[in-house]
PDB file of C-alpha atoms in Angstrom:
ATOM      1  CA  UNK M  16      23.338 176.645  80.586  1.00 53.00           C
ATOM      2  CA  UNK M  17      20.763 173.892  80.036  1.00 61.00           C
ATOM      3  CA  UNK M  18      21.157 174.029  76.238  1.00 61.00           C
ATOM      4  CA  UNK M  19      24.957 173.777  76.433  1.00 57.00           C
ATOM      5  CA  UNK M  20      24.676 170.852  78.858  1.00 48.00           C
ATOM      6  CA  UNK M  21      22.322 169.028  76.496  1.00 56.00           C
ATOM      7  CA  UNK M  22      24.708 169.599  73.570  1.00 55.00           C
ATOM      8  CA  UNK M  23      27.615 168.361  75.682  1.00 49.00           C
ATOM      9  CA  UNK M  24      25.700 165.260  76.790  1.00 45.00           C
ATOM     10  CA  UNK M  25      24.550 164.594  73.219  1.00 51.00           C
ATOM     11  CA  UNK M  26      28.205 164.399  72.125  1.00 51.00           C
ATOM     12  CA  UNK M  27      29.803 162.662  75.107  1.00 53.00           C
ATOM     13  CA  UNK M  28      27.257 159.924  75.830  1.00 49.00           C
ATOM     14  CA  UNK M  29      27.475 158.266  72.374  1.00 56.00           C
ATOM     15  CA  UNK M  30      31.285 158.429  72.379  1.00 48.00           C
ATOM     16  CA  UNK M  31      31.449 156.889  75.844  1.00 51.00           C
ATOM     17  CA  UNK M  32      29.119 154.091  74.771  1.00 49.00           C
ATOM     18  CA  UNK M  33      31.273 153.306  71.721  1.00 49.00           C
ATOM     19  CA  UNK M  34      34.474 153.032  73.766  1.00 51.00           C
ATOM     20  CA  UNK M  35      32.777 151.061  76.549  1.00 50.00           C
ATOM     21  CA  UNK M  36      31.468 148.405  74.177  1.00 49.00           C
ATOM     22  CA  UNK M  37      34.710 148.146  72.185  1.00 48.00           C
ATOM     23  CA  UNK M  38      36.640 146.540  75.044  1.00 50.00           C
ATOM     24  CA  UNK M  39      33.784 144.195  75.976  1.00 57.00           C
ATOM     25  CA  UNK M  40      33.897 142.450  72.601  1.00 83.00           C
ATOM     26  CA  UNK M  41      37.465 141.227  73.137  1.00 93.00           C
ATOM     27  CA  UNK M  42      38.949 138.454  75.214  1.00 96.00           C
ATOM     28  CA  UNK M  43      42.409 137.088  75.957  1.00 97.00           C
ATOM     29  CA  UNK M  44      44.391 133.850  76.154  1.00 98.00           C
ATOM     30  CA  UNK M  45      47.057 133.099  78.747  1.00 98.00           C
ATOM     31  CA  UNK M  46      49.085 130.168  79.995  1.00 98.00           C
ATOM     32  CA  UNK M  47      52.489 128.660  80.619  1.00 97.00           C
ATOM     33  CA  UNK M  48      54.810 126.377  78.625  1.00 97.00           C
ATOM     34  CA  UNK M  49      56.967 123.615  80.099  1.00 97.00           C
ATOM     35  CA  UNK M  50      59.923 123.548  79.886  1.00 97.00           C
ATOM     36  CA  UNK M  51      60.347 127.300  80.142  1.00 95.00           C
ATOM     37  CA  UNK M  52      63.025 127.463  77.422  1.00 95.00           C
ATOM     38  CA  UNK M  53      61.100 125.160  75.040  1.00 96.00           C
ATOM     39  CA  UNK M  54      59.237 127.836  73.037  1.00 97.00           C
ATOM     40  CA  UNK M  55      59.712 131.504  72.226  1.00 96.00           C
ATOM     41  CA  UNK M  56      56.517 132.505  70.368  1.00 97.00           C
ATOM     42  CA  UNK M  57      52.786 131.750  70.527  1.00 98.00           C
ATOM     43  CA  UNK M  58      50.184 132.344  67.793  1.00 98.00           C
ATOM     44  CA  UNK M  59      46.393 132.065  67.925  1.00 98.00           C
ATOM     45  CA  UNK M  60      44.729 131.465  64.537  1.00 97.00           C
ATOM     46  CA  UNK M  61      41.031 131.551  63.647  1.00 96.00           C
ATOM     47  CA  UNK M  62      40.066 132.000  60.004  1.00 92.00           C
ATOM     48  CA  UNK M  63      41.839 135.157  58.822  1.00 90.00           C
ATOM     49  CA  UNK M  64      42.590 136.350  62.375  1.00 88.00           C
ATOM     50  CA  UNK M  65      46.114 135.709  63.659  1.00 94.00           C
ATOM     51  CA  UNK M  66      47.477 137.088  66.912  1.00 96.00           C
ATOM     52  CA  UNK M  67      51.004 136.456  68.165  1.00 97.00           C
ATOM     53  CA  UNK M  68      53.047 137.215  71.241  1.00 97.00           C
ATOM     54  CA  UNK M  69      56.486 136.351  72.592  1.00 97.00           C
ATOM     55  CA  UNK M  70      56.775 133.807  75.394  1.00 97.00           C
ATOM     56  CA  UNK M  71      58.717 135.252  78.322  1.00 94.00           C
ATOM     57  CA  UNK M  72      59.954 133.090  81.186  1.00 95.00           C
ATOM     58  CA  UNK M  73      57.577 130.360  80.027  1.00 96.00           C
ATOM     59  CA  UNK M  74      54.431 132.496  80.247  1.00 97.00           C
ATOM     60  CA  UNK M  75      52.335 134.026  77.496  1.00 98.00           C
ATOM     61  CA  UNK M  76      49.419 136.434  77.209  1.00 98.00           C
ATOM     62  CA  UNK M  77      47.503 137.170  74.013  1.00 97.00           C
ATOM     63  CA  UNK M  78      45.373 140.325  74.391  1.00 96.00           C
ATOM     64  CA  UNK M  79      42.593 141.794  72.265  1.00 94.00           C
ATOM     65  CA  UNK M  80      41.427 138.418  70.971  1.00 96.00           C
ATOM     66  CA  UNK M  81      38.058 138.336  69.221  1.00 94.00           C
ATOM     67  CA  UNK M  82      35.564 135.788  70.588  1.00 95.00           C
ATOM     68  CA  UNK M  83      35.718 132.459  68.771  1.00 96.00           C
ATOM     69  CA  UNK M  84      37.574 129.161  68.591  1.00 97.00           C
ATOM     70  CA  UNK M  85      41.313 129.235  67.917  1.00 98.00           C
ATOM     71  CA  UNK M  86      44.193 126.930  67.035  1.00 98.00           C
ATOM     72  CA  UNK M  87      47.053 127.981  69.291  1.00 98.00           C
ATOM     73  CA  UNK M  88      50.577 127.204  68.057  1.00 97.00           C
ATOM     74  CA  UNK M  89      53.732 127.291  70.155  1.00 98.00           C
ATOM     75  CA  UNK M  90      56.966 127.876  68.195  1.00 97.00           C
ATOM     76  CA  UNK M  91      59.435 125.336  69.584  1.00 96.00           C
ATOM     77  CA  UNK M  92      63.109 125.964  70.210  1.00 96.00           C
ATOM     78  CA  UNK M  93      65.307 122.932  69.323  1.00 95.00           C
ATOM     79  CA  UNK M  94      65.110 120.184  70.433  1.00 96.00           C
ATOM     80  CA  UNK M  95      61.409 120.952  71.035  1.00 96.00           C
ATOM     81  CA  UNK M  96      58.858 120.819  68.215  1.00 95.00           C
ATOM     82  CA  UNK M  97      56.168 123.306  67.279  1.00 96.00           C
ATOM     83  CA  UNK M  98      53.170 122.319  69.398  1.00 96.00           C
ATOM     84  CA  UNK M  99      49.550 122.959  68.356  1.00 96.00           C
ATOM     85  CA  UNK M 100      46.520 123.061  70.652  1.00 97.00           C
ATOM     86  CA  UNK M 101      43.185 122.940  68.814  1.00 98.00           C
ATOM     87  CA  UNK M 102      39.776 124.224  69.894  1.00 98.00           C
ATOM     88  CA  UNK M 103      40.732 126.991  72.317  1.00 98.00           C
ATOM     89  CA  UNK M 104      37.537 128.944  72.991  1.00 97.00           C
ATOM     90  CA  UNK M 105      37.618 132.680  73.693  1.00 97.00           C
ATOM     91  CA  UNK M 106      34.574 134.366  75.207  1.00 95.00           C
ATOM     92  CA  UNK M 107      34.066 138.133  75.054  1.00 94.00           C
ATOM     93  CA  UNK M 108      35.246 139.983  78.148  1.00 94.00           C
ATOM     94  CA  UNK M 109      37.040 136.895  79.549  1.00 96.00           C
ATOM     95  CA  UNK M 110      40.564 135.502  79.676  1.00 97.00           C
ATOM     96  CA  UNK M 111      40.911 131.872  78.645  1.00 97.00           C
ATOM     97  CA  UNK M 112      43.554 130.186  80.815  1.00 98.00           C
ATOM     98  CA  UNK M 113      45.162 127.309  78.911  1.00 98.00           C
ATOM     99  CA  UNK M 114      47.063 126.258  82.002  1.00 97.00           C
ATOM    100  CA  UNK M 115      50.346 124.426  81.523  1.00 97.00           C
ATOM    101  CA  UNK M 116      51.291 123.296  78.010  1.00 97.00           C
ATOM    102  CA  UNK M 117      53.864 120.491  77.835  1.00 96.00           C
ATOM    103  CA  UNK M 118      55.997 120.864  74.730  1.00 95.00           C
ATOM    104  CA  UNK M 119      56.890 117.863  72.552  1.00 89.00           C
ATOM    105  CA  UNK M 120      60.442 116.798  71.685  1.00 91.00           C
TER     106      UNK M 120
END
């Protein structure tokens, strides 16, 4: 029984470690747009990484974001313009709250 336990542990422990560290290396971005109907899509861009999400009831949440600094773009719905926010920092294992974003007309 000891040998089979050691074999089991030798397989499971490394796999558990891989999955545990995978989620730690990601972050998220959240916030709210005003007015609620002013934008329908948000995108976070950093180098070759682009993440997008719909905006629902004025709120947005971008998950699985790699740590780094992002330009976040809000796709305006007429008469509102596309609105960029530069320098949004994402830290691993944390959610960056952008707060309330006022859209431009």
